[in-house]
JSON list of C-alpha atoms in Angstrom, two decimals:
[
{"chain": "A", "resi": 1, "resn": "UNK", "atom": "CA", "xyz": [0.00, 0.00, 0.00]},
{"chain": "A", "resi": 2, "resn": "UNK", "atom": "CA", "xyz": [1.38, 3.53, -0.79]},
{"chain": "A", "resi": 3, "resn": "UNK", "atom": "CA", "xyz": [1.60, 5.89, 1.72]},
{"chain": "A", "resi": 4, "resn": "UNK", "atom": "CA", "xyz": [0.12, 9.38, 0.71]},
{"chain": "A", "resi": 5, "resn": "UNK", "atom": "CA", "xyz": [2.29, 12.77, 1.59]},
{"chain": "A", "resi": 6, "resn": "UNK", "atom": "CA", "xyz": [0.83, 15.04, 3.83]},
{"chain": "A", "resi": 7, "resn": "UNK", "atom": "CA", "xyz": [1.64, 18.25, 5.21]},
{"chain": "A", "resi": 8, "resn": "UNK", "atom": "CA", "xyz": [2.79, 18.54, 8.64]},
{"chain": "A", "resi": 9, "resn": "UNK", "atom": "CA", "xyz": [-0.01, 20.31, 10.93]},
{"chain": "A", "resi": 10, "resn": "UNK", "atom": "CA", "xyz": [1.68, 24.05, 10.41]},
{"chain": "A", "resi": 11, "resn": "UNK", "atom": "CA", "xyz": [2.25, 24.04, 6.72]},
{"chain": "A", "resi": 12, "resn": "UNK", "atom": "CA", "xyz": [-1.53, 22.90, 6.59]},
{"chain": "A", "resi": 13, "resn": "UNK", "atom": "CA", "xyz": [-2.90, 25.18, 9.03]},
{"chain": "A", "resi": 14, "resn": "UNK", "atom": "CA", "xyz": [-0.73, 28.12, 7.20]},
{"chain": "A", "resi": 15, "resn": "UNK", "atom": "CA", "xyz": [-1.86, 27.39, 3.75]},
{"chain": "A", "resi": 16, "resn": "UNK", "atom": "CA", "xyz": [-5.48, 27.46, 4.68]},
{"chain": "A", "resi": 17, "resn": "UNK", "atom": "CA", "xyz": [-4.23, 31.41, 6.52]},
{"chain": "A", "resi": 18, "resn": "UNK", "atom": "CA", "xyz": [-3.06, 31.93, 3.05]},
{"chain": "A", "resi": 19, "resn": "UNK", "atom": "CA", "xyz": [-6.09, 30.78, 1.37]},
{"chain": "A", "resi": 20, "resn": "UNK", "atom": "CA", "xyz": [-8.31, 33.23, 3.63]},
{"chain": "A", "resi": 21, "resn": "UNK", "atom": "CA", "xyz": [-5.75, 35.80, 3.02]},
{"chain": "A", "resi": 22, "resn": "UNK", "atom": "CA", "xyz": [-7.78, 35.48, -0.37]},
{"chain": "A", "resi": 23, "resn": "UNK", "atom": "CA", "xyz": [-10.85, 37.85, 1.20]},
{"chain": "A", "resi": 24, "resn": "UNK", "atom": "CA", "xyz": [-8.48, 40.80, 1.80]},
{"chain": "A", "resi": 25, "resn": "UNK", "atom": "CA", "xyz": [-9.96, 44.14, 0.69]},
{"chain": "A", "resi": 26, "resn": "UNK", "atom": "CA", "xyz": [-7.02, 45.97, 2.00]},
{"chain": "A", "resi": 27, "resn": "UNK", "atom": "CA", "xyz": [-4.98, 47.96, -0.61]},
{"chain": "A", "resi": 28, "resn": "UNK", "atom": "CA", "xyz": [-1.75, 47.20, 1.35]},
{"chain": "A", "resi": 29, "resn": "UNK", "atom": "CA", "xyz": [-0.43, 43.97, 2.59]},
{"chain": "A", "resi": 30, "resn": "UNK", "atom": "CA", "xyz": [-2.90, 41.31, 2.49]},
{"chain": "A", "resi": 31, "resn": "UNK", "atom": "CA", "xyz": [-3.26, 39.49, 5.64]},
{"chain": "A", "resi": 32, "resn": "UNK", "atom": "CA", "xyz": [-4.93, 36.10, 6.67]},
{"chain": "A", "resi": 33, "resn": "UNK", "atom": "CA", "xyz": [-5.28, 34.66, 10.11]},
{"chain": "A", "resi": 34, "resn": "UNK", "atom": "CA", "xyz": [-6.82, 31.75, 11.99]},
{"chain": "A", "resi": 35, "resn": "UNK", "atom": "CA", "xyz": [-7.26, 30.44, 15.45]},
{"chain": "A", "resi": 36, "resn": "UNK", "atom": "CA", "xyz": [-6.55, 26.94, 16.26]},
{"chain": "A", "resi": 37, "resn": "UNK", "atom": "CA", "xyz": [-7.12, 24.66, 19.13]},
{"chain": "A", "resi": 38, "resn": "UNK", "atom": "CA", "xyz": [-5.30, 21.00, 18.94]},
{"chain": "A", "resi": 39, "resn": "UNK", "atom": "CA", "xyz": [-4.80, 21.52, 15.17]},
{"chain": "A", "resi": 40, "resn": "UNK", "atom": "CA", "xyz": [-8.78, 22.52, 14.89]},
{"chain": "A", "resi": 41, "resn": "UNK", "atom": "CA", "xyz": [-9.84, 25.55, 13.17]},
{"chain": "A", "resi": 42, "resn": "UNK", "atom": "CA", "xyz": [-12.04, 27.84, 15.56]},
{"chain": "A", "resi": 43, "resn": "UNK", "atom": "CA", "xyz": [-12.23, 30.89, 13.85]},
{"chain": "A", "resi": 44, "resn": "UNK", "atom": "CA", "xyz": [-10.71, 32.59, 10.78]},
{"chain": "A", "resi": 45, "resn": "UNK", "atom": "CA", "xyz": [-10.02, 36.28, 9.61]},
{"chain": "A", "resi": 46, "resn": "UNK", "atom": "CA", "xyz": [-8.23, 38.66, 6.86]},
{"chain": "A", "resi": 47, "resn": "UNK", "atom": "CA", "xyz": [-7.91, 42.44, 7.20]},
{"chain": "A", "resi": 48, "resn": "UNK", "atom": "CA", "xyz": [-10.59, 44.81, 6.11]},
{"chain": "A", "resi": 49, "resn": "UNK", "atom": "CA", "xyz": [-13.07, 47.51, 7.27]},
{"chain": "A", "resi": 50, "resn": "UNK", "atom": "CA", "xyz": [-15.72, 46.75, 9.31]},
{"chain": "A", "resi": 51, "resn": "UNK", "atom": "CA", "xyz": [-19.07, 44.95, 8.62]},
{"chain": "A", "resi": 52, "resn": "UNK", "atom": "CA", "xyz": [-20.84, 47.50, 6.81]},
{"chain": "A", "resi": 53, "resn": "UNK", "atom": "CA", "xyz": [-18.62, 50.47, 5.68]},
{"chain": "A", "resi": 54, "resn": "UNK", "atom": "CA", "xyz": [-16.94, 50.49, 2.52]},
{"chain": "A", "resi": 55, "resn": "UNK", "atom": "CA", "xyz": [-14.30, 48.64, 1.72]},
{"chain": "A", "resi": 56, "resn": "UNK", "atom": "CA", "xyz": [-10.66, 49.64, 1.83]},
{"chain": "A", "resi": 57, "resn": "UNK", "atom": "CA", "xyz": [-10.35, 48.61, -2.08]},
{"chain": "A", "resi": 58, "resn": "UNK", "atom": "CA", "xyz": [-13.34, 50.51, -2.88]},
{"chain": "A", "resi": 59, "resn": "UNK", "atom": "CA", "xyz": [-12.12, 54.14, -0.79]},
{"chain": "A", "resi": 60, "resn": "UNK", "atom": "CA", "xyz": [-13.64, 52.78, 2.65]},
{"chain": "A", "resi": 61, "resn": "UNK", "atom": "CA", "xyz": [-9.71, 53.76, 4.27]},
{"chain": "A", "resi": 62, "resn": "UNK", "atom": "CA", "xyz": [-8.11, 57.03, 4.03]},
{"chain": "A", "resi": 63, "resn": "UNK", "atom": "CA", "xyz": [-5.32, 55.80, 5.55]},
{"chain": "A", "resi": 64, "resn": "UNK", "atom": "CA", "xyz": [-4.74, 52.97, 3.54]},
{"chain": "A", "resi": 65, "resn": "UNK", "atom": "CA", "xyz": [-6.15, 55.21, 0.14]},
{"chain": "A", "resi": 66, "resn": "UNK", "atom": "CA", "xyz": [-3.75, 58.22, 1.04]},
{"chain": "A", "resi": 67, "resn": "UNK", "atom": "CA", "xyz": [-0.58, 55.99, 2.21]},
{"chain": "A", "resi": 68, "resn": "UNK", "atom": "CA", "xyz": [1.76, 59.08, 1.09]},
{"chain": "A", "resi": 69, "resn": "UNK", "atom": "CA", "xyz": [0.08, 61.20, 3.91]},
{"chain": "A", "resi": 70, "resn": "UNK", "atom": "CA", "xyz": [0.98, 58.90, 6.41]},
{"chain": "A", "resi": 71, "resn": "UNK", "atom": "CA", "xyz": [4.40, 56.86, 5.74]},
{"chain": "A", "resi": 72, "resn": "UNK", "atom": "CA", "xyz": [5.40, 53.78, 6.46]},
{"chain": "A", "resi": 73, "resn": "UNK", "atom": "CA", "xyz": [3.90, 51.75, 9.88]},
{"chain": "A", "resi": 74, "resn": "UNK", "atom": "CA", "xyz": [2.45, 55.23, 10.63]},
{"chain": "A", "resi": 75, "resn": "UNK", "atom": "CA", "xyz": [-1.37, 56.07, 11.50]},
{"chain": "A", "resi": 76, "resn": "UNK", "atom": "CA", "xyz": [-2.77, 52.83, 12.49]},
{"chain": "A", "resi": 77, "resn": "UNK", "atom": "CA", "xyz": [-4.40, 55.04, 15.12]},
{"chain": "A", "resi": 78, "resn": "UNK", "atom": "CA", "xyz": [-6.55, 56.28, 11.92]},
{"chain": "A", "resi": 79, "resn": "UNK", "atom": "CA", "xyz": [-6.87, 53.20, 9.85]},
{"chain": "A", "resi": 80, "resn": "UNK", "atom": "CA", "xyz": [-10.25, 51.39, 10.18]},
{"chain": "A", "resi": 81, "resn": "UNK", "atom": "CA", "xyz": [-9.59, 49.13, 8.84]},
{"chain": "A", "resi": 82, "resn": "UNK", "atom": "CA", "xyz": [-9.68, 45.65, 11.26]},
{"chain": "A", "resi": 83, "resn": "UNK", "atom": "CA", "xyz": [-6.44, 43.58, 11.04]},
{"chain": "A", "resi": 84, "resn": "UNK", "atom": "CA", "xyz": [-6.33, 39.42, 10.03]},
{"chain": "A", "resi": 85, "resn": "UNK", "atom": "CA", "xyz": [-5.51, 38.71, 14.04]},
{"chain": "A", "resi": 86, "resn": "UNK", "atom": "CA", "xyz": [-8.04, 41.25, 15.56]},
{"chain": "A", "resi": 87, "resn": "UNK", "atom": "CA", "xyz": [-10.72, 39.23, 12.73]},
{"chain": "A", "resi": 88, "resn": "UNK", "atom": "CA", "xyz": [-9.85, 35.74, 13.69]},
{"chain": "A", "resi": 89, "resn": "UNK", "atom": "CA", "xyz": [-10.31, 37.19, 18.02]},
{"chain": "A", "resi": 90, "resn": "UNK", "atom": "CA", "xyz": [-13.29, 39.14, 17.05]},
{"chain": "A", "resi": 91, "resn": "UNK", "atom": "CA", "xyz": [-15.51, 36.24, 14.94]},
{"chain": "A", "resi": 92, "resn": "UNK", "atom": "CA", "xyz": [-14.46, 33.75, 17.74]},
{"chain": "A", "resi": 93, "resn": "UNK", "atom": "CA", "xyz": [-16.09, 36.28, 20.08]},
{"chain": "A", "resi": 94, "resn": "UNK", "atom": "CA", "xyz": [-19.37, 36.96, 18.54]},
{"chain": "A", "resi": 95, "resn": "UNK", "atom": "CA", "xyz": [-20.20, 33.23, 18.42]},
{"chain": "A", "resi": 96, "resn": "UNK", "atom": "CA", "xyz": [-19.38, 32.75, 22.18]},
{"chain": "A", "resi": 97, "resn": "UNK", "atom": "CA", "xyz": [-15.95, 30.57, 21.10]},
{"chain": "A", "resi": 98, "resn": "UNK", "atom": "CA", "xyz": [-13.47, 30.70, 23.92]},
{"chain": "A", "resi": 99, "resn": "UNK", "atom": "CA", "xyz": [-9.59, 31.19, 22.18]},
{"chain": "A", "resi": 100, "resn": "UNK", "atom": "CA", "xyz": [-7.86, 30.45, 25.38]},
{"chain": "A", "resi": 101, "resn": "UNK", "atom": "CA", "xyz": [-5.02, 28.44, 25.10]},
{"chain": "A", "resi": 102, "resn": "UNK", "atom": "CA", "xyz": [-5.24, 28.55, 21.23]},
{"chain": "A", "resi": 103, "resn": "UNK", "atom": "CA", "xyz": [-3.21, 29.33, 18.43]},
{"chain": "A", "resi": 104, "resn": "UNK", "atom": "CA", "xyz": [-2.65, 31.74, 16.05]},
{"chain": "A", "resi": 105, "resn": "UNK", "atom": "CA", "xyz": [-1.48, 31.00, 12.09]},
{"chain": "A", "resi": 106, "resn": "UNK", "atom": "CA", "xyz": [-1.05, 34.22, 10.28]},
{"chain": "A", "resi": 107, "resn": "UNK", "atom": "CA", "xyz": [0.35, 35.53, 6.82]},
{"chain": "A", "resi": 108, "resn": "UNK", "atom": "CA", "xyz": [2.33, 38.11, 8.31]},
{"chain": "A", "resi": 109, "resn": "UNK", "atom": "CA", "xyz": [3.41, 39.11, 12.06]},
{"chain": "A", "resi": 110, "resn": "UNK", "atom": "CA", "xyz": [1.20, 41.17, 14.13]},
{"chain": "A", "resi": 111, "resn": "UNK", "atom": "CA", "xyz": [1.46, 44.36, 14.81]},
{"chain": "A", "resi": 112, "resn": "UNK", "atom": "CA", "xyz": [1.93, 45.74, 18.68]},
{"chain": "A", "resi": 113, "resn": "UNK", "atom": "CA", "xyz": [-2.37, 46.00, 18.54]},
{"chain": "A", "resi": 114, "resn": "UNK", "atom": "CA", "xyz": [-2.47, 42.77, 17.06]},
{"chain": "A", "resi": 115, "resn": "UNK", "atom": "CA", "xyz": [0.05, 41.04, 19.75]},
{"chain": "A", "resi": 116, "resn": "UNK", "atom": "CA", "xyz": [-1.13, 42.85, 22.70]},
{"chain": "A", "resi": 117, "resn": "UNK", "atom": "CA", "xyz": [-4.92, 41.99, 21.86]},
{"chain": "A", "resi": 118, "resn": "UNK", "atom": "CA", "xyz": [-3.72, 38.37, 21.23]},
{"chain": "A", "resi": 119, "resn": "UNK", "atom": "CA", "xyz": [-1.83, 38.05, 24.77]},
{"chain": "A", "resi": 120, "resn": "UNK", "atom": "CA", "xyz": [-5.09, 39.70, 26.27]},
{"chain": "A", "resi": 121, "resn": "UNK", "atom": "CA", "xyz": [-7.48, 37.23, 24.64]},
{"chain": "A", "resi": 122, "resn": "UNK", "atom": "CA", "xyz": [-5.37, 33.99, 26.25]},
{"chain": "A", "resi": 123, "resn": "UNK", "atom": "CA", "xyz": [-3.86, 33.18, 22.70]},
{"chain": "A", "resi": 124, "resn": "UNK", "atom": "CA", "xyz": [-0.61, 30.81, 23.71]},
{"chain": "A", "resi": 125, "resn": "UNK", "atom": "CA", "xyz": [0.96, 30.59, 20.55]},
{"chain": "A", "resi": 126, "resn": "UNK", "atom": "CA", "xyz": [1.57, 32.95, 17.22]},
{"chain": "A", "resi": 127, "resn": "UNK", "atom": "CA", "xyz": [3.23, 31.34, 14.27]},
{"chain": "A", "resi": 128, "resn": "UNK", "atom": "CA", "xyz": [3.98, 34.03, 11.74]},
{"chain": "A", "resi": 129, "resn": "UNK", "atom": "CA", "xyz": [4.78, 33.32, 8.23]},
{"chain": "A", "resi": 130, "resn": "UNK", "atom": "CA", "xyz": [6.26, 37.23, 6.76]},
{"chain": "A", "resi": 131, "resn": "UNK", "atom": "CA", "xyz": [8.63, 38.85, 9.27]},
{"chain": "A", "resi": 132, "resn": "UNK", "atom": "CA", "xyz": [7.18, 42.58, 10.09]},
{"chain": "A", "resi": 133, "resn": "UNK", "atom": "CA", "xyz": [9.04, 45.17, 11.81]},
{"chain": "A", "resi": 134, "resn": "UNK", "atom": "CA", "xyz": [7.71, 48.50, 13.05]},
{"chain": "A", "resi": 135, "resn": "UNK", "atom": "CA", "xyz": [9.63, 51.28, 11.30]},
{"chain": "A", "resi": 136, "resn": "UNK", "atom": "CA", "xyz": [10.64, 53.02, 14.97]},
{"chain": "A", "resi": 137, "resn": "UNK", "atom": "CA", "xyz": [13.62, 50.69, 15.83]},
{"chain": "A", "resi": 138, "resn": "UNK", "atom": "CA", "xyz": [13.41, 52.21, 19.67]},
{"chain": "A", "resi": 139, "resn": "UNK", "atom": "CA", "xyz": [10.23, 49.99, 19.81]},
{"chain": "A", "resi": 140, "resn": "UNK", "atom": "CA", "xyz": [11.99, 46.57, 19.46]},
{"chain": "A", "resi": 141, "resn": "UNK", "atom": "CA", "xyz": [12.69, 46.09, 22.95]},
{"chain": "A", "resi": 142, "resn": "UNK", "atom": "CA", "xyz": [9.27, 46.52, 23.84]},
{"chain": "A", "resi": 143, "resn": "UNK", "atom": "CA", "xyz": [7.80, 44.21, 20.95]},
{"chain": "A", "resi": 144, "resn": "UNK", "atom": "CA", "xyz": [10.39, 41.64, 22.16]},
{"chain": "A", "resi": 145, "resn": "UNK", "atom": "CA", "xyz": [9.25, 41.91, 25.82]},
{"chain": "A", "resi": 146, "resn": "UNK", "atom": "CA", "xyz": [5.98, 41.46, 24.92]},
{"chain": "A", "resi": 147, "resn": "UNK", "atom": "CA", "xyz": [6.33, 38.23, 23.08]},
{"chain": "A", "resi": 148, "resn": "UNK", "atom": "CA", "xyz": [7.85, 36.84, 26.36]},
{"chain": "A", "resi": 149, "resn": "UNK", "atom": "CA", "xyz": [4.30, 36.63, 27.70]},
{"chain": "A", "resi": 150, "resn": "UNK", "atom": "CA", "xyz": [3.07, 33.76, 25.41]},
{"chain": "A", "resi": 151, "resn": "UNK", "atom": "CA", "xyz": [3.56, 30.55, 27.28]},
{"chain": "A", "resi": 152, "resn": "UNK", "atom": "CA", "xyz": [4.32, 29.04, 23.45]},
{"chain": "A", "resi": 153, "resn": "UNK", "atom": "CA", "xyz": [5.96, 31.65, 21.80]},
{"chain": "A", "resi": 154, "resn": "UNK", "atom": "CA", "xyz": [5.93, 34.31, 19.29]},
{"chain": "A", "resi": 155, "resn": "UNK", "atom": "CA", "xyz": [7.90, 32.74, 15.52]},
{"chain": "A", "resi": 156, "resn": "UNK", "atom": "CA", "xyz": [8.37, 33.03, 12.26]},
{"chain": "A", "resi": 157, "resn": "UNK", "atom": "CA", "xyz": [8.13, 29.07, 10.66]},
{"chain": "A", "resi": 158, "resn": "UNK", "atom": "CA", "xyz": [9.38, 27.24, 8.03]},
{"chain": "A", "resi": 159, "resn": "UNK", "atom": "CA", "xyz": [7.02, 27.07, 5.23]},
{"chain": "A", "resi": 160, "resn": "UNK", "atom": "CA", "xyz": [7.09, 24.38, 2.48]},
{"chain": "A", "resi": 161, "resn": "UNK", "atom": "CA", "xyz": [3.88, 25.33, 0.33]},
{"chain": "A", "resi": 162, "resn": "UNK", "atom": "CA", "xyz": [3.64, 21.66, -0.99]}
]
């Protein structure tokens, strides 16, 4: 009998993050997220406005529409738009789906919102497939203390999209 390939439990729980990364109405970077609990999806989310407003691909974000006003990693304070991680917290929420103890696949690492919300909502883990760094280098010591607080760790891993 022939023994069929499969992909080990993060390379399958990141391509399906990649595959919801799909959704994305952001004009930027592209982002898609999931929760999971013993290798079981929970929840899933990609970055975009809010239920209801316009989308960011249709002129729903000023911040993401006028990105030469604002710079690089500047004026998330004024984006509405809702991030992949925030998505995958919020959505878990709604339907009354505790994400304690769970963990987090996403396209590209989260923001300080994004990790402080994540450490808040009892997330253990974040597995990160793009590297992100905030543009104000005096900030790394802080993002680095704050990964400290996940029981499982904060990390990039290594991806084989077969």
């Amino acid at each position: 009998m022939k023994s069929i390939s499969r992909p080990n439990w993060d390379n399958y729980l990141m391509n399906i993050s990649l595959a919801v990364r799909n959704r994305a109405n952001c004009v930027g970077t592209k982002v898609g997220a999931l929760i999971a609990i013993q290798e079981r999806i929970i929840s899933t989310g990609y970055n975009g406005t809010p239920i209801g407003t316009t989308n960011c691909d249709q002129g729903g974000c000023d911040r993401c529409n006028e990105r030469e006003l604002y710079g690089k990693g500047k004026g998330y304070d004024v984006c509405i738009c809702v991030h992949a991680e925030q998505n995958t917290i919020l959505t878990a929420a709604k339907f009354g789906i505790p994400v304690d103890g769970g963990t987090i696949y996403t396209t590209m690492q989260p923001c300080f919102g994004c990790l402080k919300e994540a450490l808040q909502a009892g997330i253990s883990t974040i597995k990160y497939l793009n590297s992100w760094e905030h543009p104000d280098r005096r900030l790394k010591r802080t993002y680095d203390m704050l990964q400290k607080f996940f029981p499982e760790g904060v990390f990039k891993i290594d991806f084989d999209n077969k």
